[in-house]
mmCIF file with all atom_site columns, C-alpha atoms in Angstrom:
data_model
loop_
_atom_site.group_PDB
_atom_site.id
_atom_site.type_symbol
_atom_site.label_atom_id
_atom_site.label_alt_id
_atom_site.label_comp_id
_atom_site.label_asym_id
_atom_site.label_entity_id
_atom_site.label_seq_id
_atom_site.pdbx_PDB_ins_code
_atom_site.Cartn_x
_atom_site.Cartn_y
_atom_site.Cartn_z
_atom_site.occupancy
_atom_site.B_iso_or_equiv
_atom_site.pdbx_formal_charge
_atom_site.auth_seq_id
_atom_site.auth_comp_id
_atom_site.auth_asym_id
_atom_site.auth_atom_id
_atom_site.pdbx_PDB_model_num
ATOM 1  C CA . MET A 1 1  ? 18.123  -2.743  -10.471 1.00 52.00 ? 23  MET A CA 1
ATOM 2  C CA . LYS A 1 2  ? 14.913  -4.033  -12.057 1.00 53.00 ? 24  LYS A CA 1
ATOM 3  C CA . HIS A 1 3  ? 11.934  -4.508  -9.735  1.00 55.00 ? 25  HIS A CA 1
ATOM 4  C CA . VAL A 1 4  ? 10.261  -7.937  -10.041 1.00 50.00 ? 26  VAL A CA 1
ATOM 5  C CA . ASP A 1 5  ? 6.734   -8.275  -8.668  1.00 52.00 ? 27  ASP A CA 1
ATOM 6  C CA . LEU A 1 6  ? 6.619   -11.841 -7.347  1.00 49.00 ? 28  LEU A CA 1
ATOM 7  C CA . ALA A 1 7  ? 2.868   -11.682 -6.780  1.00 50.00 ? 29  ALA A CA 1
ATOM 8  C CA . ILE A 1 8  ? 2.118   -11.500 -10.497 1.00 50.00 ? 30  ILE A CA 1
ATOM 9  C CA . MET A 1 9  ? 5.054   -13.488 -11.856 1.00 45.00 ? 31  MET A CA 1
ATOM 10 C CA . ASP A 1 10 ? 4.087   -16.374 -14.129 1.00 48.00 ? 32  ASP A CA 1
ATOM 11 C CA . THR A 1 11 ? 6.236   -19.265 -12.920 1.00 48.00 ? 33  THR A CA 1
ATOM 12 C CA . CYS A 1 12 ? 4.906   -21.658 -15.572 1.00 53.00 ? 34  CYS A CA 1
ATOM 13 C CA . ALA A 1 13 ? 6.068   -19.791 -18.653 1.00 51.00 ? 35  ALA A CA 1
ATOM 14 C CA . SER A 1 14 ? 9.329   -21.238 -19.920 1.00 51.00 ? 36  SER A CA 1
ATOM 15 C CA . ASN A 1 15 ? 10.595  -17.848 -21.120 1.00 57.00 ? 37  ASN A CA 1
ATOM 16 C CA . GLU A 1 16 ? 10.005  -16.189 -17.742 1.00 58.00 ? 38  GLU A CA 1
ATOM 17 C CA . LEU A 1 17 ? 12.282  -16.085 -14.739 1.00 59.00 ? 39  LEU A CA 1
ATOM 18 C CA . VAL A 1 18 ? 11.305  -18.904 -12.358 1.00 67.00 ? 40  VAL A CA 1
ATOM 19 C CA . PHE A 1 19 ? 12.131  -18.854 -8.665  1.00 82.00 ? 41  PHE A CA 1
ATOM 20 C CA . ASP A 1 20 ? 12.836  -22.144 -6.934  1.00 93.00 ? 42  ASP A CA 1
ATOM 21 C CA . ARG A 1 21 ? 14.745  -23.154 -3.856  1.00 95.00 ? 43  ARG A CA 1
ATOM 22 C CA . LEU A 1 22 ? 16.487  -26.123 -2.359  1.00 96.00 ? 44  LEU A CA 1
ATOM 23 C CA . VAL A 1 23 ? 14.827  -28.185 0.362   1.00 97.00 ? 45  VAL A CA 1
ATOM 24 C CA . LYS A 1 24 ? 16.833  -30.214 2.863   1.00 97.00 ? 46  LYS A CA 1
ATOM 25 C CA . GLU A 1 25 ? 15.795  -33.519 4.477   1.00 97.00 ? 47  GLU A CA 1
ATOM 26 C CA . LYS A 1 26 ? 13.803  -32.160 7.421   1.00 97.00 ? 48  LYS A CA 1
ATOM 27 C CA . GLU A 1 27 ? 11.588  -30.047 5.165   1.00 97.00 ? 49  GLU A CA 1
ATOM 28 C CA . ARG A 1 28 ? 11.394  -32.796 2.513   1.00 97.00 ? 50  ARG A CA 1
ATOM 29 C CA . LEU A 1 29 ? 9.897   -35.069 5.149   1.00 97.00 ? 51  LEU A CA 1
ATOM 30 C CA . LEU A 1 30 ? 7.276   -32.459 6.054   1.00 97.00 ? 52  LEU A CA 1
ATOM 31 C CA . ILE A 1 31 ? 6.344   -31.912 2.398   1.00 96.00 ? 53  ILE A CA 1
ATOM 32 C CA . THR A 1 32 ? 6.189   -35.532 1.244   1.00 96.00 ? 54  THR A CA 1
ATOM 33 C CA . THR A 1 33 ? 5.413   -37.332 4.547   1.00 95.00 ? 55  THR A CA 1
ATOM 34 C CA . ILE A 1 34 ? 7.393   -40.397 3.452   1.00 96.00 ? 56  ILE A CA 1
ATOM 35 C CA . SER A 1 35 ? 10.393  -41.735 5.329   1.00 97.00 ? 57  SER A CA 1
ATOM 36 C CA . LYS A 1 36 ? 13.974  -41.159 4.276   1.00 96.00 ? 58  LYS A CA 1
ATOM 37 C CA . ALA A 1 37 ? 14.323  -44.864 3.391   1.00 97.00 ? 59  ALA A CA 1
ATOM 38 C CA . GLN A 1 38 ? 11.133  -44.874 1.306   1.00 98.00 ? 60  GLN A CA 1
ATOM 39 C CA . ALA A 1 39 ? 12.171  -41.687 -0.523  1.00 97.00 ? 61  ALA A CA 1
ATOM 40 C CA . PHE A 1 40 ? 15.585  -43.216 -1.276  1.00 97.00 ? 62  PHE A CA 1
ATOM 41 C CA . GLN A 1 41 ? 14.002  -46.432 -2.573  1.00 98.00 ? 63  GLN A CA 1
ATOM 42 C CA . LEU A 1 42 ? 11.538  -44.535 -4.802  1.00 97.00 ? 64  LEU A CA 1
ATOM 43 C CA . GLU A 1 43 ? 14.359  -42.297 -6.048  1.00 98.00 ? 65  GLU A CA 1
ATOM 44 C CA . ARG A 1 44 ? 16.418  -45.330 -7.080  1.00 98.00 ? 66  ARG A CA 1
ATOM 45 C CA . GLN A 1 45 ? 13.367  -46.657 -8.964  1.00 97.00 ? 67  GLN A CA 1
ATOM 46 C CA . GLY A 1 46 ? 12.980  -43.314 -10.766 1.00 97.00 ? 68  GLY A CA 1
ATOM 47 C CA . ARG A 1 47 ? 9.662   -42.620 -9.023  1.00 97.00 ? 69  ARG A CA 1
ATOM 48 C CA . PHE A 1 48 ? 10.813  -39.712 -6.799  1.00 98.00 ? 70  PHE A CA 1
ATOM 49 C CA . PRO A 1 49 ? 12.739  -36.482 -7.534  1.00 98.00 ? 71  PRO A CA 1
ATOM 50 C CA . GLN A 1 50 ? 16.524  -36.788 -7.636  1.00 97.00 ? 72  GLN A CA 1
ATOM 51 C CA . ARG A 1 51 ? 18.593  -35.255 -4.857  1.00 97.00 ? 73  ARG A CA 1
ATOM 52 C CA . ARG A 1 52 ? 21.090  -32.500 -5.669  1.00 97.00 ? 74  ARG A CA 1
ATOM 53 C CA . ARG A 1 53 ? 24.500  -32.509 -3.990  1.00 97.00 ? 75  ARG A CA 1
ATOM 54 C CA . ILE A 1 54 ? 25.086  -29.098 -2.433  1.00 95.00 ? 76  ILE A CA 1
ATOM 55 C CA . SER A 1 55 ? 28.315  -29.946 -0.596  1.00 96.00 ? 77  SER A CA 1
ATOM 56 C CA . ASN A 1 56 ? 30.436  -32.983 0.252   1.00 96.00 ? 78  ASN A CA 1
ATOM 57 C CA . ARG A 1 57 ? 28.058  -34.026 3.023   1.00 95.00 ? 79  ARG A CA 1
ATOM 58 C CA . SER A 1 58 ? 24.785  -32.362 2.120   1.00 97.00 ? 80  SER A CA 1
ATOM 59 C CA . VAL A 1 59 ? 22.017  -32.981 -0.395  1.00 97.00 ? 81  VAL A CA 1
ATOM 60 C CA . ALA A 1 60 ? 18.752  -31.206 -1.166  1.00 98.00 ? 82  ALA A CA 1
ATOM 61 C CA . TRP A 1 61 ? 15.776  -31.391 -3.513  1.00 98.00 ? 83  TRP A CA 1
ATOM 62 C CA . LEU A 1 62 ? 14.201  -28.706 -5.657  1.00 97.00 ? 84  LEU A CA 1
ATOM 63 C CA . LEU A 1 63 ? 10.993  -27.542 -3.997  1.00 96.00 ? 85  LEU A CA 1
ATOM 64 C CA . SER A 1 64 ? 9.165   -27.415 -7.339  1.00 96.00 ? 86  SER A CA 1
ATOM 65 C CA . GLU A 1 65 ? 10.004  -31.066 -8.068  1.00 97.00 ? 87  GLU A CA 1
ATOM 66 C CA . LEU A 1 66 ? 8.788   -32.186 -4.639  1.00 97.00 ? 88  LEU A CA 1
ATOM 67 C CA . LEU A 1 67 ? 5.540   -30.246 -5.043  1.00 96.00 ? 89  LEU A CA 1
ATOM 68 C CA . ASP A 1 68 ? 5.030   -31.732 -8.521  1.00 96.00 ? 90  ASP A CA 1
ATOM 69 C CA . TRP A 1 69 ? 5.585   -35.207 -7.054  1.00 97.00 ? 91  TRP A CA 1
ATOM 70 C CA . VAL A 1 70 ? 3.018   -34.583 -4.306  1.00 96.00 ? 92  VAL A CA 1
ATOM 71 C CA . LYS A 1 71 ? 0.501   -33.295 -6.880  1.00 96.00 ? 93  LYS A CA 1
ATOM 72 C CA . SER A 1 72 ? 1.019   -36.444 -8.972  1.00 95.00 ? 94  SER A CA 1
ATOM 73 C CA . ARG A 1 73 ? -0.037  -38.766 -6.135  1.00 93.00 ? 95  ARG A CA 1
ATOM 74 C CA . GLU A 1 74 ? -3.384  -40.499 -6.501  1.00 89.00 ? 96  GLU A CA 1
ATOM 75 C CA . VAL A 1 75 ? -6.236  -38.850 -4.628  1.00 87.00 ? 97  VAL A CA 1
ATOM 76 C CA . VAL A 1 76 ? -7.958  -41.140 -2.158  1.00 86.00 ? 98  VAL A CA 1
ATOM 77 C CA . ILE A 1 77 ? -11.664 -40.528 -1.754  1.00 87.00 ? 99  ILE A CA 1
ATOM 78 C CA . SER A 1 78 ? -13.185 -42.032 1.356   1.00 80.00 ? 100 SER A CA 1
ATOM 79 C CA . PRO A 1 79 ? -16.681 -43.409 0.993   1.00 79.00 ? 101 PRO A CA 1
ATOM 80 C CA . THR A 1 80 ? -19.197 -41.124 2.643   1.00 74.00 ? 102 THR A CA 1
ATOM 81 C CA . LEU A 1 81 ? -21.627 -42.461 5.160   1.00 63.00 ? 103 LEU A CA 1
ATOM 82 C CA . THR A 1 82 ? -25.217 -42.478 3.992   1.00 61.00 ? 104 THR A CA 1
ATOM 83 C CA . GLU A 1 83 ? -27.959 -41.182 6.230   1.00 58.00 ? 105 GLU A CA 1
ATOM 84 C CA . GLY A 1 84 ? -29.186 -43.655 8.808   1.00 57.00 ? 106 GLY A CA 1
ATOM 85 C CA . GLU A 1 85 ? -25.850 -45.493 9.220   1.00 54.00 ? 107 GLU A CA 1
#
């Protein structure tokens, strides 16, 4: 069996082996911090990763797609207080 060093694996190269995993609802909520209803609404609008059916009564998302979605969110920069305020 071939040894694969995960620490140095390039997950961005399209010709390399990429490891991903499925994320169920409880973990999806922790990653994205949006409600189930909001995620469903955004998904229907094409603005959130699509769910994958993993059984008759279970769905999951690809972790990589959720992380890409989080990275694509606009960064909010709070105004800093100036000295003397």
